[in-house]
Coordinates of C-alpha atoms in Angstrom, one line a residue:
Chain A
M942 CA 5.2 -68.2 -33.1
M943 CA 8.7 -69.7 -31.9
D944 CA 8.4 -73.5 -30.3
N945 CA 9.9 -74.7 -27.1
N946 CA 12.6 -76.5 -29.6
K947 CA 13.7 -73.2 -31.0
K948 CA 13.6 -71.3 -27.6
I949 CA 15.2 -73.8 -25.5
K950 CA 18.0 -73.3 -28.3
N951 CA 18.1 -69.6 -27.9
I952 CA 19.2 -70.3 -24.2
I953 CA 22.1 -72.1 -25.4
Q954 CA 23.5 -70.0 -27.3
A955 CA 22.8 -67.0 -24.9
L956 CA 24.7 -69.2 -22.3
G957 CA 27.4 -69.7 -24.9
E958 CA 27.9 -66.0 -24.6
H959 CA 27.2 -65.5 -20.8
K960 CA 29.7 -63.9 -19.0
D961 CA 29.2 -66.4 -16.2
S962 CA 30.8 -68.9 -18.0
E963 CA 31.2 -71.5 -14.9
A964 CA 27.3 -70.7 -14.0
A965 CA 26.8 -71.4 -17.5
I966 CA 28.8 -74.5 -18.4
E967 CA 26.8 -76.2 -15.4
L968 CA 24.1 -75.5 -16.8
L969 CA 24.5 -76.8 -20.3
T970 CA 25.9 -79.7 -18.3
E971 CA 23.2 -80.3 -16.1
L972 CA 19.9 -79.2 -18.7
G973 CA 21.7 -79.5 -22.0
T974 CA 23.6 -82.6 -22.1
N975 CA 21.1 -84.9 -20.5
S976 CA 17.9 -83.7 -22.8
P977 CA 16.1 -86.8 -24.9
D978 CA 16.5 -84.4 -27.8
D979 CA 19.1 -85.1 -30.5
E980 CA 19.0 -81.3 -31.5
I981 CA 19.1 -79.9 -28.2
R982 CA 22.3 -82.5 -26.9
E983 CA 24.3 -81.6 -30.1
L984 CA 23.9 -77.5 -29.7
T985 CA 24.7 -78.3 -26.3
A986 CA 28.0 -80.5 -26.8
Q987 CA 29.0 -77.6 -29.9
T988 CA 28.5 -74.5 -27.4
L989 CA 30.4 -76.6 -25.0
I990 CA 33.4 -77.5 -27.4
R991 CA 33.3 -73.8 -28.4
K992 CA 33.7 -72.6 -25.0
N993 CA 37.6 -74.1 -24.8
T994 CA 37.8 -74.4 -21.5
H995 CA 39.0 -77.5 -19.3
E996 CA 35.8 -77.8 -18.0
S997 CA 33.7 -77.8 -20.9
L998 CA 36.0 -80.2 -23.2
R999 CA 36.1 -82.3 -20.2
V1000 CA 32.3 -83.2 -20.1
V1001 CA 32.1 -83.8 -24.3
L1002 CA 35.0 -85.7 -24.2
I1003 CA 35.4 -88.0 -21.2
S1004 CA 31.7 -88.4 -20.3
K1005 CA 29.8 -91.5 -21.0
G1006 CA 26.8 -91.3 -23.7
K1007 CA 27.6 -87.2 -23.9
G1008 CA 29.4 -85.0 -26.6
I1009 CA 31.4 -87.6 -28.5
N1010 CA 30.6 -90.6 -26.7
D1011 CA 26.8 -89.8 -27.4
L1012 CA 24.9 -92.7 -28.4
S1013 CA 23.3 -90.3 -31.4
A1014 CA 25.9 -90.8 -34.5
R1015 CA 24.8 -87.4 -35.5
V1016 CA 25.6 -85.8 -31.9
A1017 CA 28.6 -87.6 -31.9
M1018 CA 29.9 -86.5 -35.2
A1019 CA 28.7 -82.7 -35.2
S1020 CA 30.9 -83.1 -31.5
I1021 CA 34.0 -84.3 -33.0
N1022 CA 33.5 -81.5 -36.4
E1023 CA 32.9 -78.7 -33.7
L1024 CA 36.5 -80.1 -32.1
L1025 CA 38.2 -79.9 -35.7
A1026 CA 36.9 -76.6 -36.0
L1027 CA 38.7 -75.1 -32.8
K1028 CA 41.6 -73.1 -33.6
D1029 CA 43.5 -73.6 -30.1
K1030 CA 43.1 -77.2 -30.0
T1031 CA 45.4 -77.9 -26.8
E1032 CA 43.5 -78.1 -24.0
A1033 CA 41.5 -80.6 -26.4
I1034 CA 44.0 -82.5 -27.1
K1035 CA 45.6 -82.4 -23.9
I1036 CA 42.2 -83.9 -22.3
L1037 CA 41.9 -86.4 -25.0
D1038 CA 45.5 -87.9 -24.0
D1039 CA 44.6 -88.2 -20.6
T1040 CA 41.3 -89.9 -21.4
I1041 CA 43.4 -92.8 -23.7
K1042 CA 45.7 -93.2 -20.6
M1043 CA 43.6 -93.4 -18.2
H1044 CA 39.9 -93.6 -18.6
S1045 CA 37.9 -96.7 -17.2
E1046 CA 36.0 -97.5 -20.0
E1047 CA 37.4 -98.9 -22.7
D1048 CA 34.5 -97.2 -25.2
V1049 CA 35.5 -93.9 -24.1
R1050 CA 39.3 -94.8 -24.4
N1051 CA 38.4 -96.2 -27.6
T1052 CA 36.4 -93.1 -29.0
A1053 CA 39.1 -90.7 -27.7
R1054 CA 42.2 -92.4 -29.3
S1055 CA 39.8 -92.0 -33.0
V1056 CA 39.0 -88.3 -32.2
R1057 CA 42.4 -87.8 -31.3
A1058 CA 44.2 -89.1 -34.7
L1059 CA 41.7 -87.2 -36.6
M1060 CA 42.7 -83.9 -34.7
T1061 CA 46.3 -84.5 -35.3
F1062 CA 45.6 -85.3 -39.1
S1063 CA 43.5 -82.1 -39.2
S1064 CA 46.0 -79.7 -37.7
Chain B
M993 CA -100.9 46.7 -5.5
Q994 CA -100.6 44.0 -2.8
I995 CA -101.2 41.8 -5.9
G996 CA -98.0 43.5 -6.9
K997 CA -96.2 43.2 -4.1
I998 CA -96.6 39.8 -3.6
S999 CA -95.6 39.0 -6.9
L1000 CA -92.3 41.2 -6.6
H1001 CA -91.3 39.1 -3.4
T1002 CA -92.2 35.9 -5.2
T1003 CA -90.2 37.4 -8.2
K1004 CA -87.0 38.1 -5.6
A1005 CA -87.4 34.2 -3.8
V1006 CA -87.7 32.6 -6.8
Q1007 CA -84.5 35.0 -8.3
Q1008 CA -83.0 34.2 -4.9
N1009 CA -83.4 30.4 -5.2
A1010 CA -82.1 30.2 -8.9
E1011 CA -79.0 32.0 -7.4
K1012 CA -78.8 29.4 -4.7
N1013 CA -79.2 26.7 -7.1
T1014 CA -76.5 28.1 -9.0
T1015 CA -73.9 28.2 -6.6
A1016 CA -75.0 24.4 -4.9
S1017 CA -74.6 23.1 -8.6
N1018 CA -71.3 25.1 -9.2
K1019 CA -69.8 24.0 -5.7
L1020 CA -71.0 20.3 -6.8
S1021 CA -70.1 20.8 -10.5
T1022 CA -66.8 18.6 -9.5
N1023 CA -68.6 16.3 -6.9
P1024 CA -71.5 15.4 -8.7
F1025 CA -72.5 12.7 -6.1
G1026 CA -73.3 15.7 -3.7
V1027 CA -71.5 13.8 -0.6
S1028 CA -71.3 15.6 2.2
F1029 CA -69.1 15.2 5.6
K1030 CA -70.5 16.6 8.8
G1031 CA -72.5 18.8 6.8
N1032 CA -70.0 20.4 4.5
V1033 CA -70.2 19.6 1.3
I1034 CA -67.4 17.8 0.2
Q1035 CA -65.0 19.9 -2.0
A1036 CA -64.1 18.8 -5.6
D1037 CA -60.5 18.6 -4.2
V1038 CA -61.1 15.8 -1.7
F1039 CA -61.3 13.3 -4.3
E1040 CA -58.1 14.1 -6.5
S1041 CA -56.7 11.2 -6.8
A1042 CA -52.8 10.4 -5.7
R1043 CA -52.1 9.7 -9.3
K1044 CA -53.2 13.6 -9.9
N1045 CA -51.2 15.0 -7.1
L1046 CA -48.3 13.2 -7.9
N1047 CA -48.5 14.4 -11.1
G1048 CA -49.3 17.7 -9.9
K1049 CA -45.4 17.8 -7.7
N1050 CA -42.7 19.5 -9.6
L1051 CA -39.9 18.2 -11.7
A1052 CA -37.5 18.0 -9.1
E1053 CA -39.7 16.4 -6.2
R1054 CA -40.6 13.4 -9.1
G1055 CA -37.1 13.4 -10.1
K1056 CA -36.2 12.5 -6.0
L1057 CA -38.7 9.8 -6.2
F1058 CA -37.5 8.4 -9.1
A1059 CA -33.4 8.9 -8.3
S1060 CA -33.9 7.2 -4.7
A1061 CA -35.7 4.4 -6.5
V1062 CA -32.8 4.1 -9.1
V1063 CA -30.6 4.3 -5.7
S1064 CA -32.6 1.9 -4.3
G1065 CA -32.9 -0.4 -7.9
I1066 CA -28.9 -0.1 -8.2
N1067 CA -28.0 -0.9 -4.6
S1068 CA -29.9 -4.0 -4.8
F1069 CA -28.5 -4.7 -8.0
N1070 CA -25.1 -4.3 -6.4
E1071 CA -25.7 -6.5 -3.5
A1072 CA -27.0 -9.1 -6.4
F1073 CA -24.2 -8.6 -8.5
K1074 CA -21.7 -8.4 -5.4
S1075 CA -23.1 -12.1 -4.3
R1076 CA -22.8 -13.8 -7.7
M1077 CA -19.3 -12.1 -8.1
N1078 CA -18.7 -13.5 -4.8
S1079 CA -19.2 -16.9 -6.0
V1080 CA -17.4 -16.5 -9.1
V1081 CA -14.4 -15.5 -7.6
S1082 CA -14.9 -18.2 -5.0
F1083 CA -15.4 -20.5 -7.8
G1084 CA -12.1 -19.5 -9.4
K1085 CA -10.2 -19.6 -6.4
K1086 CA -11.4 -23.4 -5.9
I1087 CA -10.6 -23.9 -9.6
T1088 CA -7.1 -22.1 -9.0
T1089 CA -6.4 -23.9 -5.9
N1090 CA -7.6 -27.1 -7.7
V1091 CA -5.6 -26.7 -10.4
F1092 CA -2.3 -26.3 -8.4
D1093 CA -3.0 -29.5 -6.2
T1094 CA -3.4 -31.4 -9.3
I1095 CA -0.1 -29.7 -10.8
E1096 CA 1.4 -30.3 -7.2
R1097 CA 0.3 -34.1 -7.2
I1098 CA 1.4 -34.8 -10.5
G1099 CA 4.8 -33.0 -9.7
N1100 CA 5.0 -35.5 -6.8
T1101 CA 3.7 -38.6 -8.9
E1102 CA 6.7 -41.0 -9.9
I1103 CA 5.3 -42.4 -13.7
S1104 CA 6.8 -45.3 -14.3
F1105 CA 6.2 -48.1 -17.2
D1106 CA 7.6 -51.6 -16.6
M1107 CA 8.4 -51.6 -20.4
T1108 CA 10.4 -55.2 -20.3
G1109 CA 7.0 -56.7 -19.2
L1110 CA 5.1 -55.2 -21.8
K1111 CA 7.0 -55.4 -24.6
N1112 CA 6.9 -59.2 -23.3
K1113 CA 3.5 -59.2 -23.4
L1114 CA 3.2 -57.5 -26.6
F1115 CA 5.9 -59.7 -28.1
P1116 CA 6.4 -63.2 -26.1
D1117 CA 9.0 -64.2 -28.9
R1118 CA 11.0 -61.0 -28.1
Q1119 CA 11.8 -62.6 -24.8
Y1120 CA 13.6 -65.5 -26.0
S1121 CA 15.9 -63.5 -28.6
I1122 CA 19.3 -64.1 -27.9
K1123 CA 19.8 -60.7 -27.2
N1124 CA 17.3 -60.5 -24.5
L1125 CA 18.9 -63.8 -23.2
T1126 CA 22.3 -62.8 -22.7
T1127 CA 21.3 -60.2 -20.6
K1128 CA 19.4 -62.3 -18.2
S1129 CA 21.3 -63.9 -15.4
V1130 CA 22.1 -68.2 -15.5
D1131 CA 19.9 -68.6 -12.9
E1132 CA 16.9 -66.8 -14.7
L1133 CA 17.6 -68.9 -17.7
K1134 CA 17.7 -71.7 -15.8
T1135 CA 14.1 -70.9 -14.8
L1136 CA 13.2 -70.3 -18.6
W1137 CA 14.8 -73.8 -19.7
S1138 CA 12.9 -75.7 -16.8
G1139 CA 9.9 -73.6 -17.8
L1140 CA 9.6 -74.9 -21.5
A1141 CA 11.1 -78.7 -20.8
A1142 CA 8.1 -79.1 -18.2
T1143 CA 5.7 -78.0 -20.8
G1144 CA 6.6 -81.0 -22.5
A1145 CA 8.3 -80.0 -25.8
V1146 CA 11.7 -80.8 -24.6

């Protein structure tokens, strides 16, 4: 018998492959990134990064408490690993550069700077 | 001599009486009870039974009677057979009509199975398979996710 967590993970994966990408990103942002469960947040962040669109990357790179800025180290590290695994990092680097320059939160800017450095070394 | 005459007369009278008795007994031979009707002794033929009369008729007459009885019997049998056959035929027609009606009804009936609903009931986890979930709209997925989150697990 499949437990609820597994079912939600499957829904997240289905949203990652969904044709209606915009609506899927909205749902992942609304329900996934705000989930109290670390596993759900981790999988949501990974899914959003794999989508590799401006909207999906913005959520995990510049939002406080989400993606690379998540309070859970597990979620943050999983997000960074996923970013480093991207074949096309152009959009992610662009957003990180803008964040380093313009974001109001210092913590967010510092995190963005660290991730940007990792991406530079890994590419 | 007179005695002789008397005796002769007597003898004749006795003889005549004897003859009378003989004919009467002959006449009454088939009428042993001597039943008379209006002073005449009823002859034996009167007492012939109907069966004897019937037996006395020739074969042709008997054949006619027998044939008429047979014909009437055949007629009544035919009527009974016809009435039964009619009921059988009407029953057959009714059955045929019912069968055709049923076939027509079946032809006009749409049978549909909600296979998705059936599969979901038989295999509840299949509803949440990634393959099945990708076919659903985002709104449906949101409903499913919200439902699961509302149960308290996540």
